[in-house]
mmCIF file of C-alpha atoms and ligand atoms in Angstrom:
data_model
loop_
_atom_site.group_PDB
_atom_site.id
_atom_site.type_symbol
_atom_site.label_atom_id
_atom_site.label_comp_id
_atom_site.label_asym_id
_atom_site.label_seq_id
_atom_site.Cartn_x
_atom_site.Cartn_y
_atom_site.Cartn_z
ATOM 1 C CA MET A 1 91.985 13.284 57.880
ATOM 2 C CA THR A 2 89.449 10.882 59.063
ATOM 3 C CA ALA A 3 86.471 10.564 56.637
ATOM 4 C CA ASP A 4 82.718 10.641 57.933
ATOM 5 C CA VAL A 5 81.075 7.230 57.802
ATOM 6 C CA ILE A 6 77.847 7.823 55.157
ATOM 7 C CA ASP A 7 75.043 5.875 57.138
ATOM 8 C CA GLY A 8 72.962 3.992 54.467
ATOM 9 C CA LYS A 9 71.453 1.758 57.017
ATOM 10 C CA ALA A 10 70.169 5.134 59.025
ATOM 11 C CA PHE A 11 69.298 6.844 55.559
ATOM 12 C CA ALA A 12 67.667 4.159 53.983
ATOM 13 C CA ALA A 13 65.131 3.811 56.967
ATOM 14 C CA LYS A 14 64.327 7.809 56.342
ATOM 15 C CA ILE A 15 63.663 6.722 53.296
ATOM 16 C CA LYS A 16 61.404 3.655 54.405
ATOM 17 C CA LEU A 17 59.461 5.707 56.808
ATOM 18 C CA ASP A 18 58.574 8.212 54.365
ATOM 19 C CA VAL A 19 57.220 5.572 51.947
ATOM 20 C CA ALA A 20 54.777 4.117 54.823
ATOM 21 C CA LYS A 21 53.726 7.519 54.508
ATOM 22 C CA GLN A 22 53.290 8.070 51.435
ATOM 23 C CA VAL A 23 51.626 4.635 51.366
ATOM 24 C CA VAL A 24 49.126 5.724 54.002
ATOM 25 C CA ILE A 25 48.124 8.820 52.162
ATOM 26 C CA LEU A 26 47.609 6.973 49.388
ATOM 27 C CA LYS A 27 45.320 4.630 50.728
ATOM 28 C CA GLU A 28 43.232 6.774 52.329
ATOM 29 C CA GLN A 29 43.010 9.829 49.695
ATOM 30 C CA HIS A 30 42.948 7.286 46.478
ATOM 31 C CA GLY A 31 42.229 3.603 47.531
ATOM 32 C CA ILE A 32 44.995 2.839 45.756
ATOM 33 C CA VAL A 33 47.440 0.001 47.573
ATOM 34 C CA PRO A 34 50.940 0.079 45.796
ATOM 35 C CA GLY A 35 51.892 -3.711 45.101
ATOM 36 C CA LEU A 36 55.470 -5.242 44.013
ATOM 37 C CA ALA A 37 55.658 -8.428 42.275
ATOM 38 C CA VAL A 38 59.271 -10.305 43.011
ATOM 39 C CA VAL A 39 60.220 -13.177 40.382
ATOM 40 C CA LEU A 40 62.652 -15.384 41.300
ATOM 41 C CA VAL A 41 63.809 -18.224 39.108
ATOM 42 C CA GLY A 42 66.068 -20.833 40.739
ATOM 43 C CA GLU A 43 67.657 -21.151 43.986
ATOM 44 C CA ASP A 44 70.791 -18.804 44.075
ATOM 45 C CA PRO A 45 71.386 -18.382 47.630
ATOM 46 C CA ALA A 46 72.415 -14.543 47.247
ATOM 47 C CA SER A 47 69.395 -13.912 45.406
ATOM 48 C CA GLN A 48 67.414 -15.839 47.820
ATOM 49 C CA VAL A 49 68.381 -13.486 50.748
ATOM 50 C CA TYR A 50 67.712 -10.478 48.523
ATOM 51 C CA VAL A 51 63.850 -11.648 47.565
ATOM 52 C CA ARG A 52 63.602 -12.695 51.057
ATOM 53 C CA ASN A 53 64.915 -9.107 52.386
ATOM 54 C CA LYS A 54 62.514 -7.245 49.502
ATOM 55 C CA ASN A 55 59.454 -9.016 50.394
ATOM 56 C CA LYS A 56 59.766 -8.398 54.032
ATOM 57 C CA SER A 57 60.612 -4.731 53.509
ATOM 58 C CA THR A 58 57.501 -4.449 51.118
ATOM 59 C CA LYS A 59 55.022 -5.829 53.458
ATOM 60 C CA GLU A 60 56.743 -3.407 56.364
ATOM 61 C CA ALA A 61 55.631 -0.494 54.346
ATOM 62 C CA GLY A 62 52.202 -1.217 53.756
ATOM 63 C CA MET A 63 52.490 -2.375 50.488
ATOM 64 C CA ASN A 64 51.140 -5.740 48.404
ATOM 65 C CA SER A 65 54.356 -7.881 47.992
ATOM 66 C CA PHE A 66 53.678 -10.737 44.893
ATOM 67 C CA GLU A 67 56.386 -13.272 45.376
ATOM 68 C CA HIS A 68 56.737 -15.683 42.418
ATOM 69 C CA ARG A 69 59.389 -18.709 42.882
ATOM 70 C CA MET A 70 59.508 -20.527 39.389
ATOM 71 C CA LEU A 71 61.995 -23.872 39.174
ATOM 72 C CA PRO A 72 65.907 -23.347 37.793
ATOM 73 C CA ASP A 73 64.547 -25.431 34.507
ATOM 74 C CA VAL A 74 61.583 -23.321 33.821
ATOM 75 C CA SER A 75 61.349 -22.327 30.115
ATOM 76 C CA GLU A 76 61.733 -18.713 28.528
ATOM 77 C CA ALA A 77 58.301 -18.662 27.493
ATOM 78 C CA GLU A 78 56.809 -19.705 31.019
ATOM 79 C CA LEU A 79 58.822 -16.974 32.362
ATOM 80 C CA LEU A 80 57.462 -14.572 29.424
ATOM 81 C CA ASP A 81 54.411 -15.599 30.276
ATOM 82 C CA LEU A 82 54.408 -14.737 34.038
ATOM 83 C CA VAL A 83 55.683 -11.233 32.700
ATOM 84 C CA LYS A 84 52.799 -10.651 30.763
ATOM 85 C CA LYS A 85 49.863 -11.491 33.125
ATOM 86 C CA LEU A 86 52.073 -9.171 35.693
ATOM 87 C CA ASN A 87 51.715 -6.474 33.159
ATOM 88 C CA GLU A 88 48.343 -6.986 32.490
ATOM 89 C CA ASP A 89 47.602 -6.685 36.602
ATOM 90 C CA PRO A 90 46.378 -3.542 37.837
ATOM 91 C CA ALA A 91 47.255 -4.770 41.672
ATOM 92 C CA VAL A 92 50.874 -5.053 40.478
ATOM 93 C CA HIS A 93 52.704 -1.305 40.025
ATOM 94 C CA GLY A 94 56.138 -2.352 40.068
ATOM 95 C CA ILE A 95 57.746 -5.447 38.596
ATOM 96 C CA LEU A 96 61.264 -6.954 39.663
ATOM 97 C CA VAL A 97 62.694 -10.340 38.500
ATOM 98 C CA GLN A 98 66.019 -11.407 40.255
ATOM 99 C CA LEU A 99 69.171 -10.944 38.083
ATOM 100 C CA PRO A 100 70.507 -13.432 37.263
ATOM 101 C CA LEU A 101 69.223 -15.604 35.580
ATOM 102 C CA PRO A 102 69.879 -19.401 34.544
ATOM 103 C CA LYS A 103 72.029 -19.121 31.380
ATOM 104 C CA HIS A 104 69.110 -20.849 29.259
ATOM 105 C CA ILE A 105 67.219 -17.634 29.254
ATOM 106 C CA ASN A 106 67.889 -14.567 27.636
ATOM 107 C CA GLU A 107 67.922 -12.037 30.177
ATOM 108 C CA ALA A 108 67.034 -9.226 27.742
ATOM 109 C CA ALA A 109 64.315 -10.855 26.242
ATOM 110 C CA VAL A 110 63.138 -11.003 29.576
ATOM 111 C CA ILE A 111 63.621 -7.575 31.093
ATOM 112 C CA ASP A 112 62.287 -5.730 27.504
ATOM 113 C CA ALA A 113 59.004 -7.937 28.008
ATOM 114 C CA ILE A 114 58.322 -6.097 31.450
ATOM 115 C CA SER A 115 56.042 -2.736 31.158
ATOM 116 C CA PRO A 116 58.112 0.063 30.928
ATOM 117 C CA ASP A 117 55.389 1.614 33.309
ATOM 118 C CA LYS A 118 56.094 -1.253 35.580
ATOM 119 C CA ASP A 119 59.601 -1.648 35.739
ATOM 120 C CA VAL A 120 60.861 -0.864 38.829
ATOM 121 C CA ASP A 121 64.243 -1.953 38.119
ATOM 122 C CA GLY A 122 64.900 0.373 35.312
ATOM 123 C CA PHE A 123 66.710 -1.996 33.488
ATOM 124 C CA HIS A 124 64.154 -1.671 30.289
ATOM 125 C CA VAL A 125 66.032 -0.283 27.177
ATOM 126 C CA ILE A 126 63.272 1.953 27.505
ATOM 127 C CA ASN A 127 64.025 3.522 30.722
ATOM 128 C CA SER A 128 67.851 3.488 29.960
ATOM 129 C CA GLY A 129 67.012 5.096 26.955
ATOM 130 C CA LEU A 130 64.846 7.612 29.236
ATOM 131 C CA LEU A 131 67.775 8.034 31.181
ATOM 132 C CA ALA A 132 70.258 8.817 28.860
ATOM 133 C CA THR A 133 68.336 11.248 27.251
ATOM 134 C CA GLY A 134 67.100 13.588 30.401
ATOM 135 C CA GLY A 135 63.273 11.743 30.304
ATOM 136 C CA GLN A 136 61.458 10.947 32.745
ATOM 137 C CA GLY A 137 61.645 6.999 32.974
ATOM 138 C CA MET A 138 62.036 4.659 36.084
ATOM 139 C CA VAL A 139 65.597 4.970 37.415
ATOM 140 C CA PRO A 140 68.065 1.741 38.633
ATOM 141 C CA CYS A 141 67.596 1.537 42.363
ATOM 142 C CA THR A 142 71.369 1.275 43.188
ATOM 143 C CA PRO A 143 72.672 3.940 41.367
ATOM 144 C CA GLN A 144 69.867 6.366 42.544
ATOM 145 C CA GLY A 145 70.549 5.529 45.704
ATOM 146 C CA CYS A 146 74.293 6.365 45.542
ATOM 147 C CA ILE A 147 73.159 9.592 44.255
ATOM 148 C CA MET A 148 71.155 10.599 47.386
ATOM 149 C CA MET A 149 73.570 9.918 49.568
ATOM 150 C CA LEU A 150 75.694 12.128 47.416
ATOM 151 C CA LYS A 151 73.684 14.516 47.090
ATOM 152 C CA ASP A 152 73.007 14.508 50.825
ATOM 153 C CA ARG A 153 76.122 14.631 51.354
ATOM 154 C CA LEU A 154 77.625 17.422 48.598
ATOM 155 C CA GLY A 155 74.949 19.214 47.067
ATOM 156 C CA ASP A 156 75.179 20.879 44.369
ATOM 157 C CA MET A 157 77.678 18.345 42.374
ATOM 158 C CA SER A 158 78.247 20.572 39.438
ATOM 159 C CA GLY A 159 81.636 20.378 37.840
ATOM 160 C CA LEU A 160 82.618 18.554 40.019
ATOM 161 C CA GLU A 161 85.614 14.943 38.933
ATOM 162 C CA ALA A 162 83.299 11.807 39.261
ATOM 163 C CA VAL A 163 84.911 8.349 38.236
ATOM 164 C CA VAL A 164 83.022 5.307 38.025
ATOM 165 C CA ILE A 165 84.988 1.820 37.928
ATOM 166 C CA GLY A 166 83.333 -0.298 36.548
ATOM 167 C CA ARG A 167 80.681 -0.541 33.330
ATOM 168 C CA SER A 168 77.681 -2.852 34.275
ATOM 169 C CA ASN A 169 74.657 -2.036 32.790
ATOM 170 C CA ILE A 170 73.046 -2.372 36.504
ATOM 171 C CA VAL A 171 75.255 -0.058 37.984
ATOM 172 C CA GLY A 172 78.090 1.619 36.356
ATOM 173 C CA LYS A 173 76.599 2.866 33.228
ATOM 174 C CA PRO A 174 73.299 4.121 35.021
ATOM 175 C CA VAL A 175 75.476 5.911 38.072
ATOM 176 C CA ALA A 176 77.748 7.729 35.401
ATOM 177 C CA GLN A 177 74.393 8.822 33.744
ATOM 178 C CA LEU A 178 72.905 10.191 36.654
ATOM 179 C CA LEU A 179 76.494 11.963 37.318
ATOM 180 C CA LEU A 180 76.191 13.913 34.358
ATOM 181 C CA ASN A 181 72.875 14.877 34.482
ATOM 182 C CA GLU A 182 74.257 16.292 37.894
ATOM 183 C CA ASN A 183 76.568 18.240 35.733
ATOM 184 C CA CYS A 184 79.781 16.366 37.486
ATOM 185 C CA THR A 185 82.522 15.466 34.700
ATOM 186 C CA VAL A 186 82.348 11.649 34.494
ATOM 187 C CA THR A 187 85.011 9.316 34.020
ATOM 188 C CA MET A 188 84.212 5.721 33.285
ATOM 189 C CA ALA A 189 87.128 3.478 34.153
ATOM 190 C CA HIS A 190 87.103 -0.423 33.625
ATOM 191 C CA SER A 191 89.060 -2.998 33.452
ATOM 192 C CA ARG A 192 91.124 -1.944 30.498
ATOM 193 C CA THR A 193 91.938 1.463 31.904
ATOM 194 C CA ARG A 194 95.456 2.077 31.848
ATOM 195 C CA ASP A 195 96.686 3.612 35.304
ATOM 196 C CA LEU A 196 93.702 3.636 37.375
ATOM 197 C CA ALA A 197 95.352 4.741 40.414
ATOM 198 C CA THR A 198 95.988 8.265 38.550
ATOM 199 C CA VAL A 199 92.264 8.242 37.333
ATOM 200 C CA VAL A 200 91.095 7.871 40.368
ATOM 201 C CA GLY A 201 93.845 10.437 41.998
ATOM 202 C CA ARG A 202 91.685 13.219 40.134
ATOM 203 C CA ALA A 203 88.103 12.429 41.250
ATOM 204 C CA ASP A 204 86.135 14.502 43.886
ATOM 205 C CA ILE A 205 83.980 11.597 43.597
ATOM 206 C CA VAL A 206 84.861 7.784 43.737
ATOM 207 C CA VAL A 207 82.188 5.426 42.624
ATOM 208 C CA ALA A 208 83.497 1.804 42.697
ATOM 209 C CA ALA A 209 81.366 -0.671 40.717
ATOM 210 C CA VAL A 210 83.277 -3.515 40.173
ATOM 211 C CA GLY A 211 83.149 -6.690 41.780
ATOM 212 C CA VAL A 212 86.441 -7.313 42.921
ATOM 213 C CA PRO A 213 87.610 -7.002 46.864
ATOM 214 C CA GLU A 214 89.676 -3.747 47.818
ATOM 215 C CA LEU A 215 90.494 -3.551 44.147
ATOM 216 C CA VAL A 216 90.816 0.531 44.985
ATOM 217 C CA LYS A 217 93.710 1.036 46.655
ATOM 218 C CA GLY A 218 93.437 3.925 49.602
ATOM 219 C CA SER A 219 96.263 5.631 48.674
ATOM 220 C CA TRP A 220 94.984 6.569 45.596
ATOM 221 C CA ILE A 221 92.186 8.636 46.923
ATOM 222 C CA LYS A 222 92.241 12.397 46.994
ATOM 223 C CA ASP A 223 92.317 14.394 49.918
ATOM 224 C CA GLY A 224 88.890 15.541 50.603
ATOM 225 C CA ALA A 225 87.100 13.185 48.084
ATOM 226 C CA THR A 226 83.809 11.343 48.526
ATOM 227 C CA VAL A 227 84.218 7.415 48.055
ATOM 228 C CA ILE A 228 80.988 5.542 47.445
ATOM 229 C CA ASP A 229 81.731 1.648 47.392
ATOM 230 C CA VAL A 230 79.324 -0.835 45.992
ATOM 231 C CA GLY A 231 81.088 -3.706 46.105
ATOM 232 C CA VAL A 232 79.737 -6.676 47.877
ATOM 233 C CA ASN A 233 82.402 -9.197 48.227
ATOM 234 C CA ARG A 234 82.465 -12.493 50.461
ATOM 235 C CA ILE A 235 85.845 -13.533 51.278
ATOM 236 C CA GLU A 236 87.026 -15.994 53.584
ATOM 237 C CA LYS A 237 89.095 -15.234 56.786
ATOM 238 C CA ALA A 238 92.038 -17.080 57.979
ATOM 239 C CA ASP A 239 89.793 -18.564 60.808
ATOM 240 C CA GLY A 240 87.489 -20.103 57.824
ATOM 241 C CA LYS A 241 84.366 -17.600 58.249
ATOM 242 C CA THR A 242 83.195 -15.785 55.831
ATOM 243 C CA ARG A 243 83.131 -11.231 55.698
ATOM 244 C CA LEU A 244 81.725 -8.857 53.518
ATOM 245 C CA ILE A 245 84.431 -6.395 52.540
ATOM 246 C CA GLY A 246 83.776 -3.429 49.525
ATOM 247 C CA ASP A 247 85.836 -2.457 46.330
ATOM 248 C CA VAL A 248 87.415 -0.112 48.143
ATOM 249 C CA GLU A 249 90.470 -0.876 50.632
ATOM 250 C CA TYR A 250 88.238 0.803 53.752
ATOM 251 C CA ASP A 251 90.600 1.788 56.124
ATOM 252 C CA GLU A 252 93.237 3.435 53.871
ATOM 253 C CA ALA A 253 90.712 5.486 51.999
ATOM 254 C CA ALA A 254 89.197 6.585 55.222
ATOM 255 C CA LYS A 255 92.265 8.616 56.242
ATOM 256 C CA HIS A 256 92.329 10.145 53.063
ATOM 257 C CA ALA A 257 88.355 10.613 52.051
ATOM 258 C CA SER A 258 86.312 13.144 53.913
ATOM 259 C CA ALA A 259 83.395 10.797 53.489
ATOM 260 C CA ILE A 260 82.691 7.338 52.654
ATOM 261 C CA THR A 261 80.122 4.492 52.898
ATOM 262 C CA PRO A 262 80.984 1.570 54.521
ATOM 263 C CA VAL A 263 80.598 -2.583 53.854
ATOM 264 C CA PRO A 264 77.840 -3.528 54.585
ATOM 265 C CA GLY A 265 75.768 -1.055 55.840
ATOM 266 C CA GLY A 266 76.704 1.469 53.077
ATOM 267 C CA VAL A 267 75.456 1.463 49.657
ATOM 268 C CA GLY A 268 73.843 -2.177 50.471
ATOM 269 C CA PRO A 269 70.468 -1.135 52.533
ATOM 270 C CA MET A 270 69.484 1.816 49.787
ATOM 271 C CA THR A 271 68.730 -0.393 47.527
ATOM 272 C CA ILE A 272 65.467 -1.994 48.933
ATOM 273 C CA ALA A 273 64.555 1.369 50.232
ATOM 274 C CA VAL A 274 64.756 2.971 46.703
ATOM 275 C CA LEU A 275 62.904 0.347 45.001
ATOM 276 C CA LEU A 276 60.638 0.761 47.204
ATOM 277 C CA LYS A 277 60.426 4.463 46.787
ATOM 278 C CA SER A 278 60.495 3.944 42.802
ATOM 279 C CA THR A 279 56.781 1.535 43.385
ATOM 280 C CA ILE A 280 55.072 4.312 44.795
ATOM 281 C CA VAL A 281 56.457 6.396 41.590
ATOM 282 C CA ALA A 282 55.432 3.951 39.623
ATOM 283 C CA ALA A 283 51.898 3.602 41.489
ATOM 284 C CA CYS A 284 51.244 6.964 41.098
ATOM 285 C CA ARG A 285 52.575 7.379 37.077
ATOM 286 C CA GLN A 286 50.046 4.790 36.608
ATOM 287 C CA ALA A 287 46.929 6.547 38.674
ATOM 288 C CA GLY A 288 47.759 9.714 37.325
ATOM 289 C CA ILE A 289 48.470 11.462 40.072
ATOM 290 C CA GLU A 290 51.329 13.277 42.304
ATOM 291 C CA GLU A 291 53.628 11.304 44.351
ATOM 292 C CA PRO A 292 51.828 12.744 47.942
ATOM 293 C CA GLU A 293 54.107 15.073 49.995
ATOM 294 C CA VAL A 294 54.956 13.644 53.171
HETATM 295 N N1 GUN B 1 70.302 -8.551 41.287
HETATM 296 C C1 GUN B 1 71.399 -7.651 41.721
HETATM 297 N N2 GUN B 1 71.150 -6.485 41.482
HETATM 298 C C2 GUN B 1 69.885 -6.903 41.214
HETATM 299 C C3 GUN B 1 68.693 -5.762 41.226
HETATM 300 O O1 GUN B 1 69.063 -4.911 41.513
HETATM 301 N N3 GUN B 1 68.080 -5.924 40.488
HETATM 302 C C4 GUN B 1 67.353 -7.040 40.017
HETATM 303 N N4 GUN B 1 66.566 -7.823 39.168
HETATM 304 N N5 GUN B 1 68.301 -8.239 39.805
HETATM 305 C C5 GUN B 1 69.778 -7.912 40.986
#
């Protein structure tokens, strides 16, 4: 068996196109221009790339993009003050503070200062609580992107065995919660899991979000499983150049899986597309209107 490749780039392009159409309707029919504020503290190179891409995509979708850059030694109080201003700004419908933050800033305090209605990352405890209790909060972008790709591929996922590897607040925990909401039987595996090979081997759905290059061996994958690889690991090749690889041993896994996401070009492009979609959701909820149908 050779797995189908799940094309995250094409999927994300379709979402972005729909978002751009929704923006036109919101402008024409409601006079609303959805706005996303992105806050970047410091000069982490990977974060700078993410933030640049977010701003570009936001503008391409016809939305307002508000970019706030702060020096690495900014105080927590100054950052909290900016978040407060963004909470109060009616032109800002979504707020994203790029993580990680410098060590001297309490990340949880900053996330909890963001208005839950504008928390397009879905990281606020109110939103994680709503996700856990079946409420209508803001849902984290990467996990939501994973579920959209799985649903597109599998349709009804009721009763399927899903194994999530990694227990981060950003991906592992919310993706497990979303799979549970889809009626999967969910196992959360992590660095202390015994016999990961056996745990992965029973999964119909594997979501790898652990940040360890090729931790998940291709031979572990059950024949016909669907594999979502959230890992983005930069490794050095023999010639000194670098390349990106996932958390799953791709070539070998593709011999067993029925479908698999590549790295790059799988989950990665979905995150920003879902972020734009979440900004639309936030703008509509704040205005008390339904999301435009496109
Ligand atoms: N850093 C890495 N991924 C993310 C994300 O999804 N949101 C934020 N705010 N920071 C991140």
